[in-house]
Structure formats: structure tokens, C-alpha cells
Amino acid sequence: MKRQEIKEILKSDAFGSTIKVSGWVRTKRESKNVNFINLNDGTVLSNLQVVADVEAFGSELLKKINTGAAITVVGELVESGGQQAVELIAKQIEVVGEADPDKYPLQPKRHSLEFLREIAHLRFRTNTFSAIARVRHSMIFAVHKFFTEKGFFNIHTPIITSSDAEGAGEMFQVTTLDMANPPLNEEGNIDYSKDFFGKKTNLTVSGQLEGELAALALSKIYTFGPTFRAENSNTSRHLAEFWMIEPEMAFYDLNDNMDLAEEFLKYLIQYALDNCIEDLKFLSDRQQQEEKNKPQDQRSMELIEKLKFVAENDFVRLTYTEAIDILQNSKPAKKGQFQYEVKGFGTDLQSEHERYLVEKHFKKPVILIDYPANIKAFYMKVNPDGKTVAAMDVLFPQIGEIIGGSQREERYDVLVEKMKKMDIPLEEMDWYLDTRRYGSVPHSGFGLGFERLITFVTGMGNIRDVIPFARTPQNCEF
Ligand code: 4AD
Ligand code: MG
């Protein structure tokens, strides 16, 4: 007999039919004559209740059916008055894999998220983490669906690279040299010509520069790949390894770029509402439980309400300079409540400033544009004022920056001058400059941090909980 999945079984009304199901035991409740087994196979949040007659199966078998054990049941599907519309009256039970109840770490009780991070290899078996995994999958699919429907092409950009795309960020080095005894050159420095690639290489911090090459031929492309940053940021919003979606479009200016970013985010959020509502309701309850002890004014908006709000309202768009003005005149600035002072034009905004604008001032997602040139990457287009660039950051409640992007500098001379000023080695970037030498066009793009999106959509408080196996400073388990 073919195994059926619980997602389908729970929707079935084939009462009286015999079916086969397999999964992991979540809980077992014993009464005098029967055992009630809650079975989950991960295809859906809800469990299927299996009813096992004590006399028919005997205590020898039933005592092996503990939380965490894997079982296969053949039984009769019947209508139920319980939580679900159906339940299964067991006729045969096979214990596929036992789980010693004295040792299994995931007992059926509330575990802290910190503890679950330590047993990330088992946390998929909890409601919270299986819900997150399903939502994450839906969002991956929605990303590809959105861009495919719009005629974008997905491009795989390299993971190992010899260029430092952002001109700043700390990178992870990739090498096969013997660290204890590296080859040295005449000056006594490490001789990278002896390294695997004949030069120094790193893990990529962004696929953008290679994405630009493709966009200047295919018109509209996007990348969706892993990115690596060796910043020592131990925050609830930073990972050392995360996934980024980077669309790049020829003949798009900054306004077109903003329109696309806003449409994209709303599409993804609406997709989650339309396709993941059972998991989102569960995650909403979880969040509200967690926030019960917080004072009223620090609690976040109910998850589904919050998602609808973002999907249905226009984002606010303003310049960096206007934002600085608002921040300097804000209550927290006047009362000295910001940890980092807003000193005026040139201040790099911190997450507390971004969140003030979004959560307190506008109470809506915000797109900030036209940042000071010297706090942004070399490739951003210089505005006519000469001191700002056509950058855009999309700021979200709870998250702060969720998207960073810009119109790109397409003018060869301006770009070269800027690169010199920012100490970007021109010889190494000659391939990039070729796009500005031959058939250069205005173009734009942005990067969406996938885990920041999932943090927002699931209402989780820490980015480490929305990627299966988080990589953060001093932490690379599994
Ligand atoms: O703003 P960033 O650094 O922009 C770029 O890398 C550009 N090359 C993108 C482009 O224009 N194609 O990063 C983009 C986004 C951020 O807005 C944030 O959502 C996410 O990537 N991000 C991180 N997410 C998790 N952990 C980190 N350490 C992150 N750093 C950036
Ligand atoms: Mg950024």
C-alpha cells in the first residue's frame, strides 16, 4: 500500500477507507483501553491522531511508541470530533525507528529558542521550526515565480571570487596553502601565486558585479545565492553566511528600482498570506505568547495584521537628508536616548535610527534615497549635487534595512575617478570597466537579504532561527 501524507489525509473525507501513514510521534496519551498517538510527518503543521487499542497491540509494542519515534500505521480513516476532522483507527503499527524516552532531547514541552539552537539538528521536529522551514520554502518559490513572471533570468554568480564587490566588507579567505608553512615571496609576504587559483581569493559578499555583466546583455536578471561576510556583528540581524536575492536591470533608473523593490516585497508577503496561513497563524500565536510579558507599548503588531498592513500600504519615500532632519528633531535625539548620535549629513544610520523612522515616525516601511557618497559603495551613481549618490535602502519595522540598492554609475570617467578616490584597484576590475567602455547604459539593482525577509514574515526575533544552520562569530556547528 502506498503511504499517504498527512497534509492530504487531513483534507480527506474518504471515511471508512484503509490508508497507510508514516511519521514521527509528537505525543502519546494513554487511557484505559486506547492510546492516542499524535503523528506528524512535516508535510503540514497539524498532527494526525492515531487511535490504538491497548488490547489489540499489547503493551510491548505500545511502550516503544514514544515522542520522537518513527512509526508506520495502517488503519481506517474515520470522522473525528477532536481538533481535526479525521482520525485514524490503527489496524497495524510498525515501529520504524525507536527513540529512547530517557535520552531524546526534544520532550513534548516548551523549549527555549536558545536551547533549540543548540540542538538545531533536531529542531526541525518542532512546530515552530517546521513552520519556518515551510514558509522559507514558499518564499524561495515565490522569488523565482515573481521574477519569472516578469521576464527576468536567473544567473548563478560565482561563490569564490577574487574581487571585493562592496570595496569594504570583511571577507572570508579561500586557500589551499599550508597555514603553518605558507610559501613566501622575496619581500617575505605570502606568495599567493602558489595558491590554488594563483591569486588571493575569497568567498563572495555579493553577486552584484557579475550580475551587472549579465544585465548589460540580457536586460533583466536576478541572482539568488549564498553570500558571506566576516563582520564581527553579534546581533539578531546579522549572519556570517546568508542568502541574497539581487535583481539587476538595464535601462532602470532609481525610481524604477524603488517601484520594483516595493512591488517585490509586497508580492512575497502576499504570497505568504495566500499560501502559508496555517503556519503563519501558529507563528503569530507563538509570538504573542512570547511577548505577553513585555509592556504594552513594546509589543509588536499581530503578525498577520502586520503582514497585511505592509502588503496593502504604500511605502514612504524620502531622501537621506530629510531623514537626518527628522531624526535630529526627534524626541529620542533631544533626550539623548539614541545610543549613536545623529551628527548630521554624513552620519551612517544605525538600526535604532532606521527603526525610529519606520516604527515611530512614519509607522510604515520607508525607502531612503540619495545617501552621502562617502558612506556608500563605489559603484553607485553620483547625483548632480556631486555629494550624494542614487542609493536606496528599504527599511522595515523590527528589521531595519531589508533591502540595499542603487542606480549604478554608468559613466566611465566618473566611475574611474571614484574608484581611484576609494582605492579600488583598477587593473583587477578591468572586466567590470569594460561594461562602461562598450555599450554602457543606465542600470539599477538591489539586494534583498533573504533571512531578513524570513525574520519579518515569520515574526521571529532572531535571524539565527530562520536559517536551518546559522553561521555566526564563534559558531559553526553541524
Ligand atoms: O546592503 P548590502 O550590503 O548590499 C549589497 O550587497 C549590494 N551589492 C546589493 C545590490 O545592490 N545588488 O546587502 C543587501 C542586503 C541588506 O539590505 C540586508 O538585507 C542583507 O543584504 N544583509 C544581511 N543579512 C544577514 N546578515 C548579514 N550580515 C547581512 N548583510 C547584509
Ligand atoms: Mg546596505
Short mmCIF file of C-alpha atoms and ligand atoms in Angstrom, two decimals:
data_model
loop_
_atom_site.label_atom_id
_atom_site.label_comp_id
_atom_site.label_asym_id
_atom_site.label_seq_id
_atom_site.Cartn_x
_atom_site.Cartn_y
_atom_site.Cartn_z
CA MET A 1 0.00 0.00 0.00
CA LYS A 2 1.25 3.47 -0.84
CA ARG A 3 1.98 5.86 2.01
CA GLN A 4 -0.22 8.95 2.16
CA GLU A 5 0.93 12.27 3.53
CA ILE A 6 -0.79 13.86 6.50
CA LYS A 7 -1.40 17.10 4.63
CA GLU A 8 -3.68 15.22 2.22
CA ILE A 9 -5.17 12.89 4.82
CA LEU A 10 -6.41 15.79 6.97
CA LYS A 11 -8.35 17.16 3.99
CA SER A 12 -9.80 13.78 3.05
CA ASP A 13 -13.39 12.66 3.59
CA ALA A 14 -12.86 9.09 2.47
CA PHE A 15 -14.28 7.79 5.73
CA GLY A 16 -14.12 4.04 6.12
CA SER A 17 -11.18 3.65 3.72
CA THR A 18 -7.96 1.95 4.75
CA ILE A 19 -4.84 4.09 4.46
CA LYS A 20 -1.17 3.96 5.34
CA VAL A 21 0.69 6.80 7.03
CA SER A 22 4.23 7.28 8.33
CA GLY A 23 5.75 9.94 10.55
CA TRP A 24 7.23 10.86 13.91
CA VAL A 25 5.36 10.63 17.18
CA ARG A 26 4.82 14.00 18.80
CA THR A 27 2.90 12.87 21.88
CA LYS A 28 1.13 9.82 23.19
CA ARG A 29 -1.76 9.92 25.66
CA GLU A 30 -2.75 6.71 27.39
CA SER A 31 -6.23 5.90 28.59
CA LYS A 32 -7.51 2.59 29.90
CA ASN A 33 -8.48 0.97 26.63
CA VAL A 34 -6.78 3.03 23.95
CA ASN A 35 -3.66 5.11 23.29
CA PHE A 36 -3.96 8.39 21.39
CA ILE A 37 -0.88 9.00 19.25
CA ASN A 38 -0.26 12.39 17.69
CA LEU A 39 1.65 11.79 14.50
CA ASN A 40 3.43 14.40 12.38
CA ASP A 41 5.22 13.94 9.06
CA GLY A 42 6.25 17.54 8.45
CA THR A 43 4.06 17.99 5.38
CA VAL A 44 1.76 20.23 7.40
CA LEU A 45 1.67 21.81 10.84
CA SER A 46 -1.19 19.71 12.23
CA ASN A 47 -0.85 16.21 13.60
CA LEU A 48 -2.96 13.21 12.70
CA GLN A 49 -4.47 11.50 15.71
CA VAL A 50 -3.98 7.74 15.64
CA VAL A 51 -6.10 5.65 17.99
CA ALA A 52 -4.50 2.36 19.06
CA ASP A 53 -6.40 -0.29 21.00
CA VAL A 54 -4.35 -1.38 24.04
CA GLU A 55 -5.53 -4.97 23.98
CA ALA A 56 -5.04 -5.40 20.23
CA PHE A 57 -1.46 -4.07 20.14
CA GLY A 58 -0.24 -5.01 23.62
CA SER A 59 1.97 -3.05 25.97
CA GLU A 60 5.20 -4.46 24.48
CA LEU A 61 4.67 -2.58 21.23
CA LEU A 62 2.91 0.46 22.66
CA LYS A 63 5.72 1.25 25.06
CA LYS A 64 8.04 1.73 22.10
CA ILE A 65 5.76 4.42 20.74
CA ASN A 66 7.32 7.45 22.40
CA THR A 67 7.86 11.06 21.46
CA GLY A 68 10.42 11.13 18.64
CA ALA A 69 9.92 7.55 17.46
CA ALA A 70 9.10 6.93 13.80
CA ILE A 71 6.12 4.69 13.05
CA THR A 72 4.08 3.47 10.12
CA VAL A 73 0.38 2.86 10.67
CA VAL A 74 -2.23 1.19 8.52
CA GLY A 75 -5.72 1.97 9.67
CA GLU A 76 -9.23 3.09 8.98
CA LEU A 77 -9.93 6.76 8.40
CA VAL A 78 -12.90 7.93 10.48
CA GLU A 79 -14.63 11.20 11.18
CA SER A 80 -13.46 12.81 14.40
CA GLY A 81 -14.94 15.14 16.95
CA GLY A 82 -11.45 16.22 18.02
CA GLN A 83 -9.22 19.06 16.85
CA GLN A 84 -9.07 17.65 13.33
CA ALA A 85 -11.96 16.46 11.19
CA VAL A 86 -10.45 12.99 10.82
CA GLU A 87 -8.55 10.42 12.81
CA LEU A 88 -7.09 7.01 12.15
CA ILE A 89 -8.13 3.79 13.89
CA ALA A 90 -4.96 1.71 13.79
CA LYS A 91 -5.06 -1.83 12.45
CA GLN A 92 -1.30 -2.41 12.08
CA ILE A 93 1.55 -0.45 13.60
CA GLU A 94 5.21 -0.82 12.76
CA VAL A 95 7.86 0.96 14.83
CA VAL A 96 10.32 2.07 12.16
CA GLY A 97 12.80 3.85 14.43
CA GLU A 98 12.70 3.94 18.20
CA ALA A 99 13.60 6.99 20.32
CA ASP A 100 14.74 6.28 23.87
CA PRO A 101 12.43 8.44 26.02
CA ASP A 102 15.13 8.88 28.66
CA LYS A 103 17.56 10.32 26.13
CA TYR A 104 15.54 12.05 23.40
CA PRO A 105 16.31 15.78 23.83
CA LEU A 106 13.00 17.05 22.44
CA GLN A 107 10.50 16.18 25.11
CA PRO A 108 6.95 17.45 24.49
CA LYS A 109 7.20 20.68 26.44
CA ARG A 110 8.10 24.30 25.73
CA HIS A 111 11.81 24.65 24.98
CA SER A 112 13.61 27.97 24.82
CA LEU A 113 14.79 29.12 21.39
CA GLU A 114 18.33 29.27 22.79
CA PHE A 115 18.19 25.61 23.76
CA LEU A 116 16.74 24.68 20.36
CA ARG A 117 19.63 26.49 18.64
CA GLU A 118 21.97 24.10 20.43
CA ILE A 119 20.06 21.13 19.05
CA ALA A 120 19.44 22.63 15.61
CA HIS A 121 19.85 19.13 14.14
CA LEU A 122 16.58 18.13 15.82
CA ARG A 123 14.66 21.40 15.90
CA PHE A 124 13.02 20.75 12.51
CA ARG A 125 10.83 18.37 14.53
CA THR A 126 9.20 21.18 16.48
CA ASN A 127 6.11 23.03 15.29
CA THR A 128 7.96 26.33 15.23
CA PHE A 129 10.91 25.20 13.13
CA SER A 130 8.95 23.05 10.73
CA ALA A 131 6.61 26.02 10.18
CA ILE A 132 9.60 28.28 9.47
CA ALA A 133 11.07 25.71 7.07
CA ARG A 134 7.81 25.53 5.13
CA VAL A 135 7.43 29.32 4.98
CA ARG A 136 11.06 29.62 3.88
CA HIS A 137 10.46 27.19 1.05
CA SER A 138 7.36 29.08 -0.08
CA MET A 139 9.32 32.31 -0.15
CA ILE A 140 12.10 30.75 -2.25
CA PHE A 141 9.47 29.58 -4.71
CA ALA A 142 7.74 32.98 -4.72
CA VAL A 143 11.04 34.74 -5.50
CA HIS A 144 11.54 32.62 -8.62
CA LYS A 145 7.86 32.93 -9.56
CA PHE A 146 7.88 36.72 -9.29
CA PHE A 147 10.95 37.18 -11.46
CA THR A 148 9.98 34.52 -13.95
CA GLU A 149 6.58 36.15 -14.44
CA LYS A 150 8.35 39.45 -15.06
CA GLY A 151 10.75 38.02 -17.65
CA PHE A 152 13.91 38.06 -15.53
CA PHE A 153 16.61 35.42 -15.98
CA ASN A 154 18.22 33.72 -13.01
CA ILE A 155 22.02 33.90 -13.13
CA HIS A 156 24.41 31.86 -10.99
CA THR A 157 27.23 34.17 -9.97
CA PRO A 158 30.45 32.76 -8.51
CA ILE A 159 30.84 31.93 -4.84
CA ILE A 160 34.63 32.03 -4.89
CA THR A 161 35.87 35.35 -6.16
CA SER A 162 38.99 37.44 -6.42
CA SER A 163 37.16 40.76 -6.19
CA ASP A 164 35.77 42.57 -3.18
CA ALA A 165 32.44 43.75 -4.55
CA GLU A 166 31.48 46.23 -1.89
CA GLY A 167 35.00 47.65 -1.60
CA ALA A 168 34.76 47.38 2.15
CA GLY A 169 33.23 44.36 3.92
CA GLU A 170 35.35 41.80 5.71
CA MET A 171 35.75 38.67 3.59
CA PHE A 172 36.47 35.01 4.28
CA GLN A 173 39.63 33.90 2.54
CA VAL A 174 39.66 30.70 0.49
CA THR A 175 43.03 29.00 0.27
CA THR A 176 44.70 25.62 -0.04
CA LEU A 177 48.05 26.93 1.20
CA ASP A 178 49.56 25.35 4.28
CA MET A 179 48.75 27.85 7.00
CA ALA A 180 51.58 26.64 9.21
CA ASN A 181 54.15 26.97 6.45
CA PRO A 182 52.96 29.25 3.64
CA PRO A 183 55.21 29.97 0.63
CA LEU A 184 56.78 33.41 0.86
CA ASN A 185 57.86 35.82 -1.87
CA GLU A 186 61.05 37.89 -1.93
CA GLU A 187 59.54 40.56 0.29
CA GLY A 188 58.65 37.92 2.87
CA ASN A 189 54.88 38.11 2.25
CA ILE A 190 52.67 35.14 1.46
CA ASP A 191 53.12 34.18 -2.19
CA TYR A 192 49.59 33.76 -3.48
CA SER A 193 50.79 32.87 -6.94
CA LYS A 194 51.37 29.44 -5.36
CA ASP A 195 47.79 29.27 -4.08
CA PHE A 196 45.14 27.16 -5.82
CA PHE A 197 43.94 29.90 -8.17
CA GLY A 198 47.31 31.61 -8.49
CA LYS A 199 45.96 34.61 -6.62
CA LYS A 200 44.26 35.56 -3.37
CA THR A 201 40.60 34.51 -3.31
CA ASN A 202 37.61 34.97 -1.02
CA LEU A 203 34.01 33.90 -0.57
CA THR A 204 31.73 36.41 -2.25
CA VAL A 205 29.94 39.17 -0.34
CA SER A 206 27.56 39.83 -3.24
CA GLY A 207 26.84 38.64 -6.77
CA GLN A 208 26.10 42.15 -7.98
CA LEU A 209 29.18 42.97 -10.05
CA GLU A 210 28.87 39.76 -12.08
CA GLY A 211 25.09 40.31 -12.18
CA GLU A 212 25.69 43.68 -13.83
CA LEU A 213 27.66 42.00 -16.60
CA ALA A 214 24.69 39.76 -17.38
CA ALA A 215 22.11 42.56 -17.12
CA LEU A 216 24.03 44.57 -19.71
CA ALA A 217 23.24 41.82 -22.20
CA LEU A 218 20.04 40.13 -21.02
CA SER A 219 18.28 43.30 -19.76
CA LYS A 220 16.77 41.84 -16.59
CA ILE A 221 18.46 39.25 -14.40
CA TYR A 222 18.49 38.17 -10.77
CA THR A 223 20.82 36.15 -8.62
CA PHE A 224 19.80 34.13 -5.56
CA GLY A 225 22.83 32.77 -3.85
CA PRO A 226 24.78 32.40 -0.66
CA THR A 227 26.85 35.38 0.48
CA PHE A 228 29.47 35.56 3.19
CA ARG A 229 30.52 38.36 5.48
CA ALA A 230 33.15 38.05 8.15
CA GLU A 231 31.94 41.02 10.14
CA ASN A 232 32.08 40.50 13.86
CA SER A 233 28.44 41.53 14.30
CA ASN A 234 26.79 39.56 17.05
CA THR A 235 23.28 40.92 16.50
CA SER A 236 19.86 39.42 15.92
CA ARG A 237 20.02 40.66 12.30
CA HIS A 238 23.45 39.50 11.10
CA LEU A 239 24.68 36.16 9.81
CA ALA A 240 28.15 35.34 8.50
CA GLU A 241 26.53 33.17 5.81
CA PHE A 242 23.22 34.31 4.38
CA TRP A 243 21.26 34.21 1.13
CA MET A 244 20.72 37.24 -1.03
CA ILE A 245 18.46 37.97 -3.97
CA GLU A 246 19.95 40.55 -6.33
CA PRO A 247 17.99 41.72 -9.37
CA GLU A 248 19.82 43.93 -11.86
CA MET A 249 18.04 45.79 -14.65
CA ALA A 250 19.35 47.64 -17.70
CA PHE A 251 17.58 50.91 -18.54
CA TYR A 252 16.13 51.24 -15.00
CA ASP A 253 16.66 54.43 -13.02
CA LEU A 254 16.35 54.80 -9.26
CA ASN A 255 12.58 55.33 -9.42
CA ASP A 256 12.08 52.18 -11.47
CA ASN A 257 14.32 50.40 -8.96
CA MET A 258 12.23 51.57 -5.99
CA ASP A 259 9.00 50.59 -7.74
CA LEU A 260 10.34 47.10 -8.36
CA ALA A 261 11.63 46.68 -4.80
CA GLU A 262 8.28 47.71 -3.32
CA GLU A 263 6.28 45.52 -5.69
CA PHE A 264 8.60 42.58 -4.99
CA LEU A 265 8.32 42.80 -1.19
CA LYS A 266 4.55 43.18 -1.32
CA TYR A 267 4.28 40.23 -3.68
CA LEU A 268 6.34 37.99 -1.39
CA ILE A 269 4.34 38.95 1.68
CA GLN A 270 1.03 38.48 -0.11
CA TYR A 271 2.26 35.09 -1.32
CA ALA A 272 2.95 34.06 2.26
CA LEU A 273 -0.52 35.21 3.34
CA ASP A 274 -2.13 33.29 0.48
CA ASN A 275 -0.13 30.08 0.82
CA CYS A 276 1.16 29.72 4.39
CA ILE A 277 -1.73 30.88 6.54
CA GLU A 278 -1.84 27.87 8.86
CA ASP A 279 1.86 28.18 9.67
CA LEU A 280 1.59 31.97 9.99
CA LYS A 281 -1.30 31.66 12.47
CA PHE A 282 0.79 29.30 14.54
CA LEU A 283 3.78 31.64 14.40
CA SER A 284 1.55 34.56 15.34
CA ASP A 285 0.31 32.74 18.46
CA ARG A 286 3.87 31.82 19.32
CA GLN A 287 4.97 35.44 19.05
CA GLN A 288 2.10 36.67 21.16
CA GLN A 289 2.86 34.10 23.86
CA GLU A 290 6.45 35.26 23.87
CA GLU A 291 5.53 38.92 24.11
CA LYS A 292 2.96 38.51 26.88
CA ASN A 293 5.41 39.70 29.48
CA LYS A 294 6.53 42.76 27.55
CA PRO A 295 4.95 46.14 28.36
CA GLN A 296 2.09 47.01 26.02
CA ASP A 297 3.97 49.68 24.05
CA GLN A 298 6.85 47.33 23.26
CA ARG A 299 4.74 44.56 21.82
CA SER A 300 4.73 44.22 18.06
CA MET A 301 1.66 44.29 15.88
CA GLU A 302 -0.04 40.90 15.50
CA LEU A 303 1.84 39.05 12.76
CA ILE A 304 -0.88 38.60 10.15
CA GLU A 305 -2.20 42.11 10.67
CA LYS A 306 1.35 43.39 10.24
CA LEU A 307 1.90 41.44 7.02
CA LYS A 308 -1.39 42.68 5.57
CA PHE A 309 -0.51 46.21 6.56
CA VAL A 310 2.77 46.09 4.63
CA ALA A 311 1.23 44.33 1.63
CA GLU A 312 -1.56 46.90 1.34
CA ASN A 313 0.09 50.25 2.10
CA ASP A 314 2.44 52.41 0.08
CA PHE A 315 5.97 52.73 1.39
CA VAL A 316 7.14 56.25 2.31
CA ARG A 317 9.95 57.60 0.12
CA LEU A 318 12.28 60.36 1.24
CA THR A 319 15.87 61.46 1.00
CA TYR A 320 18.58 60.67 3.48
CA THR A 321 18.94 64.41 4.16
CA GLU A 322 15.25 64.70 5.03
CA ALA A 323 15.59 61.68 7.31
CA ILE A 324 18.56 63.22 9.12
CA ASP A 325 16.46 66.31 9.75
CA ILE A 326 13.60 64.25 11.20
CA LEU A 327 16.00 62.27 13.38
CA GLN A 328 17.79 65.33 14.72
CA ASN A 329 14.47 66.89 15.70
CA SER A 330 13.10 63.67 17.21
CA LYS A 331 12.28 63.16 20.88
CA PRO A 332 14.91 60.42 21.42
CA ALA A 333 17.60 62.67 19.88
CA LYS A 334 16.64 65.59 22.10
CA LYS A 335 16.53 63.39 25.19
CA GLY A 336 19.83 61.71 24.29
CA GLN A 337 18.12 58.32 24.01
CA PHE A 338 19.86 57.15 20.83
CA GLN A 339 22.93 55.08 21.53
CA TYR A 340 24.59 56.63 18.45
CA GLU A 341 24.28 60.37 18.00
CA VAL A 342 22.87 61.70 14.71
CA LYS A 343 25.53 64.25 13.90
CA GLY A 344 24.12 65.49 10.60
CA PHE A 345 24.89 64.88 6.94
CA GLY A 346 27.43 62.06 6.70
CA THR A 347 26.23 60.09 9.73
CA ASP A 348 25.87 56.39 8.90
CA LEU A 349 22.39 55.45 10.12
CA GLN A 350 22.22 52.74 12.76
CA SER A 351 19.41 50.26 13.11
CA GLU A 352 17.93 52.27 16.02
CA HIS A 353 17.59 55.30 13.71
CA GLU A 354 16.09 53.26 10.89
CA ARG A 355 13.59 51.69 13.26
CA TYR A 356 12.65 55.06 14.75
CA LEU A 357 11.74 56.35 11.29
CA VAL A 358 9.70 53.27 10.43
CA GLU A 359 8.10 52.34 13.74
CA LYS A 360 7.62 55.68 15.46
CA HIS A 361 7.70 58.48 12.90
CA PHE A 362 6.07 57.16 9.72
CA LYS A 363 4.61 53.90 11.04
CA LYS A 364 5.15 52.46 7.56
CA PRO A 365 8.00 50.89 5.58
CA VAL A 366 10.36 53.60 4.35
CA ILE A 367 12.63 53.91 1.32
CA LEU A 368 15.54 56.27 1.93
CA ILE A 369 17.42 57.58 -1.12
CA ASP A 370 20.34 59.85 -2.02
CA TYR A 371 22.86 58.93 0.67
CA PRO A 372 26.21 60.69 1.11
CA ALA A 373 28.64 59.31 -1.44
CA ASN A 374 31.36 58.55 1.09
CA ILE A 375 29.32 56.10 3.18
CA LYS A 376 28.21 54.03 0.17
CA ALA A 377 29.88 51.67 -2.32
CA PHE A 378 31.98 52.90 -5.26
CA TYR A 379 29.56 51.78 -7.99
CA MET A 380 26.63 53.99 -7.01
CA LYS A 381 25.68 56.77 -9.43
CA VAL A 382 26.82 60.25 -8.40
CA ASN A 383 23.89 62.68 -8.24
CA PRO A 384 24.03 66.14 -9.87
CA ASP A 385 24.76 67.70 -6.44
CA GLY A 386 28.12 65.89 -6.52
CA LYS A 387 27.96 64.82 -2.87
CA THR A 388 25.15 62.26 -2.79
CA VAL A 389 24.63 59.03 -4.71
CA ALA A 390 21.47 57.42 -6.13
CA ALA A 391 21.32 54.82 -3.35
CA MET A 392 18.18 53.34 -1.83
CA ASP A 393 17.66 51.42 1.40
CA VAL A 394 14.30 49.88 2.20
CA LEU A 395 13.63 49.96 5.93
CA PHE A 396 11.15 47.65 7.66
CA PRO A 397 9.68 47.55 11.17
CA GLN A 398 11.67 45.34 13.58
CA ILE A 399 14.23 44.62 10.87
CA GLY A 400 15.67 47.97 9.87
CA GLU A 401 17.39 47.64 6.48
CA ILE A 402 15.86 44.79 4.49
CA ILE A 403 16.99 45.93 1.01
CA GLY A 404 20.02 47.90 -0.11
CA GLY A 405 20.45 49.01 -3.71
CA SER A 406 21.18 51.84 -6.13
CA GLN A 407 21.30 53.14 -9.64
CA ARG A 408 24.79 52.29 -10.91
CA GLU A 409 27.37 54.72 -12.21
CA GLU A 410 27.37 54.06 -15.96
CA ARG A 411 29.73 56.92 -16.94
CA TYR A 412 33.21 55.52 -17.45
CA ASP A 413 35.14 58.65 -16.45
CA VAL A 414 33.10 59.36 -13.34
CA LEU A 415 33.40 55.73 -12.25
CA VAL A 416 37.16 55.55 -12.74
CA GLU A 417 37.69 58.77 -10.82
CA LYS A 418 35.56 57.45 -7.98
CA MET A 419 37.39 54.12 -7.89
CA LYS A 420 40.72 55.89 -7.68
CA LYS A 421 39.44 58.00 -4.82
CA MET A 422 38.20 54.92 -2.98
CA ASP A 423 41.36 52.88 -3.62
CA ILE A 424 39.66 50.24 -5.76
CA PRO A 425 42.39 48.56 -7.83
CA LEU A 426 41.57 49.47 -11.45
CA GLU A 427 43.64 46.68 -13.07
CA GLU A 428 41.76 43.97 -11.16
CA MET A 429 38.41 45.50 -12.13
CA ASP A 430 39.14 45.94 -15.80
CA TRP A 431 36.49 43.41 -16.77
CA TYR A 432 33.90 45.45 -14.87
CA LEU A 433 35.02 48.67 -16.55
CA ASP A 434 34.57 47.06 -19.97
CA THR A 435 30.79 47.28 -19.49
CA ARG A 436 31.23 51.05 -19.19
CA ARG A 437 33.56 51.17 -22.17
CA TYR A 438 31.30 49.28 -24.54
CA GLY A 439 27.56 49.92 -24.77
CA SER A 440 27.19 51.31 -21.28
CA VAL A 441 23.60 52.12 -20.25
CA PRO A 442 21.86 53.42 -17.14
CA HIS A 443 21.05 50.47 -14.92
CA SER A 444 19.98 49.69 -11.39
CA GLY A 445 19.59 46.86 -8.93
CA PHE A 446 19.24 45.92 -5.30
CA GLY A 447 19.88 43.16 -2.79
CA LEU A 448 17.26 41.62 -0.52
CA GLY A 449 18.62 39.76 2.49
CA PHE A 450 16.57 36.56 2.36
CA GLU A 451 16.86 35.79 6.08
CA ARG A 452 15.83 39.34 6.98
CA LEU A 453 12.72 38.78 4.88
CA ILE A 454 12.01 35.46 6.61
CA THR A 455 12.56 37.06 10.01
CA PHE A 456 9.92 39.62 9.12
CA VAL A 457 7.43 37.17 7.63
CA THR A 458 7.67 34.67 10.50
CA GLY A 459 7.80 37.27 13.29
CA MET A 460 10.84 35.57 14.80
CA GLY A 461 13.02 37.78 16.94
CA ASN A 462 16.40 36.42 15.88
CA ILE A 463 17.79 35.79 12.39
CA ARG A 464 19.56 32.67 13.71
CA ASP A 465 16.18 30.99 13.94
CA VAL A 466 15.14 31.42 10.31
CA ILE A 467 18.09 29.66 8.64
CA PRO A 468 18.46 25.94 9.35
CA PHE A 469 22.08 26.11 10.49
CA ALA A 470 23.25 29.58 11.44
CA ARG A 471 26.84 30.70 10.98
CA THR A 472 27.79 33.49 13.35
CA PRO A 473 31.02 34.53 15.11
CA GLN A 474 32.34 31.62 17.22
CA ASN A 475 29.57 29.36 15.98
CA CYS A 476 29.75 26.87 13.12
CA GLU A 477 28.09 23.69 14.39
CA PHE A 478 26.59 20.97 12.22
O1 4AD B 1 23.21 46.47 1.58
P1 4AD B 1 24.04 45.32 1.12
O2 4AD B 1 25.39 45.18 1.67
O3 4AD B 1 24.06 45.46 -0.47
C1 4AD B 1 24.76 44.71 -1.35
O4 4AD B 1 25.43 43.76 -1.09
C2 4AD B 1 24.54 45.14 -2.78
N1 4AD B 1 25.58 44.52 -3.62
C3 4AD B 1 23.16 44.73 -3.21
C4 4AD B 1 22.84 45.15 -4.63
O5 4AD B 1 22.64 46.32 -4.88
N2 4AD B 1 22.78 44.20 -5.53
O6 4AD B 1 23.25 43.98 1.39
C5 4AD B 1 21.95 43.79 0.86
C6 4AD B 1 21.03 43.21 1.91
C7 4AD B 1 20.84 44.10 3.14
O7 4AD B 1 19.87 45.09 2.89
C8 4AD B 1 20.38 43.07 4.16
O8 4AD B 1 19.01 42.78 4.00
C9 4AD B 1 21.17 41.85 3.78
O9 4AD B 1 21.57 42.01 2.44
N3 4AD B 1 22.36 41.68 4.63
C10 4AD B 1 22.49 40.74 5.59
N4 4AD B 1 21.63 39.80 6.03
C11 4AD B 1 22.06 38.98 7.01
N5 4AD B 1 23.27 39.05 7.59
C12 4AD B 1 24.17 39.99 7.18
N6 4AD B 1 25.38 40.03 7.73
C13 4AD B 1 23.78 40.89 6.14
N7 4AD B 1 24.40 41.90 5.49
C14 4AD B 1 23.53 42.36 4.58
MG MG B 2 23.32 48.03 2.91
#
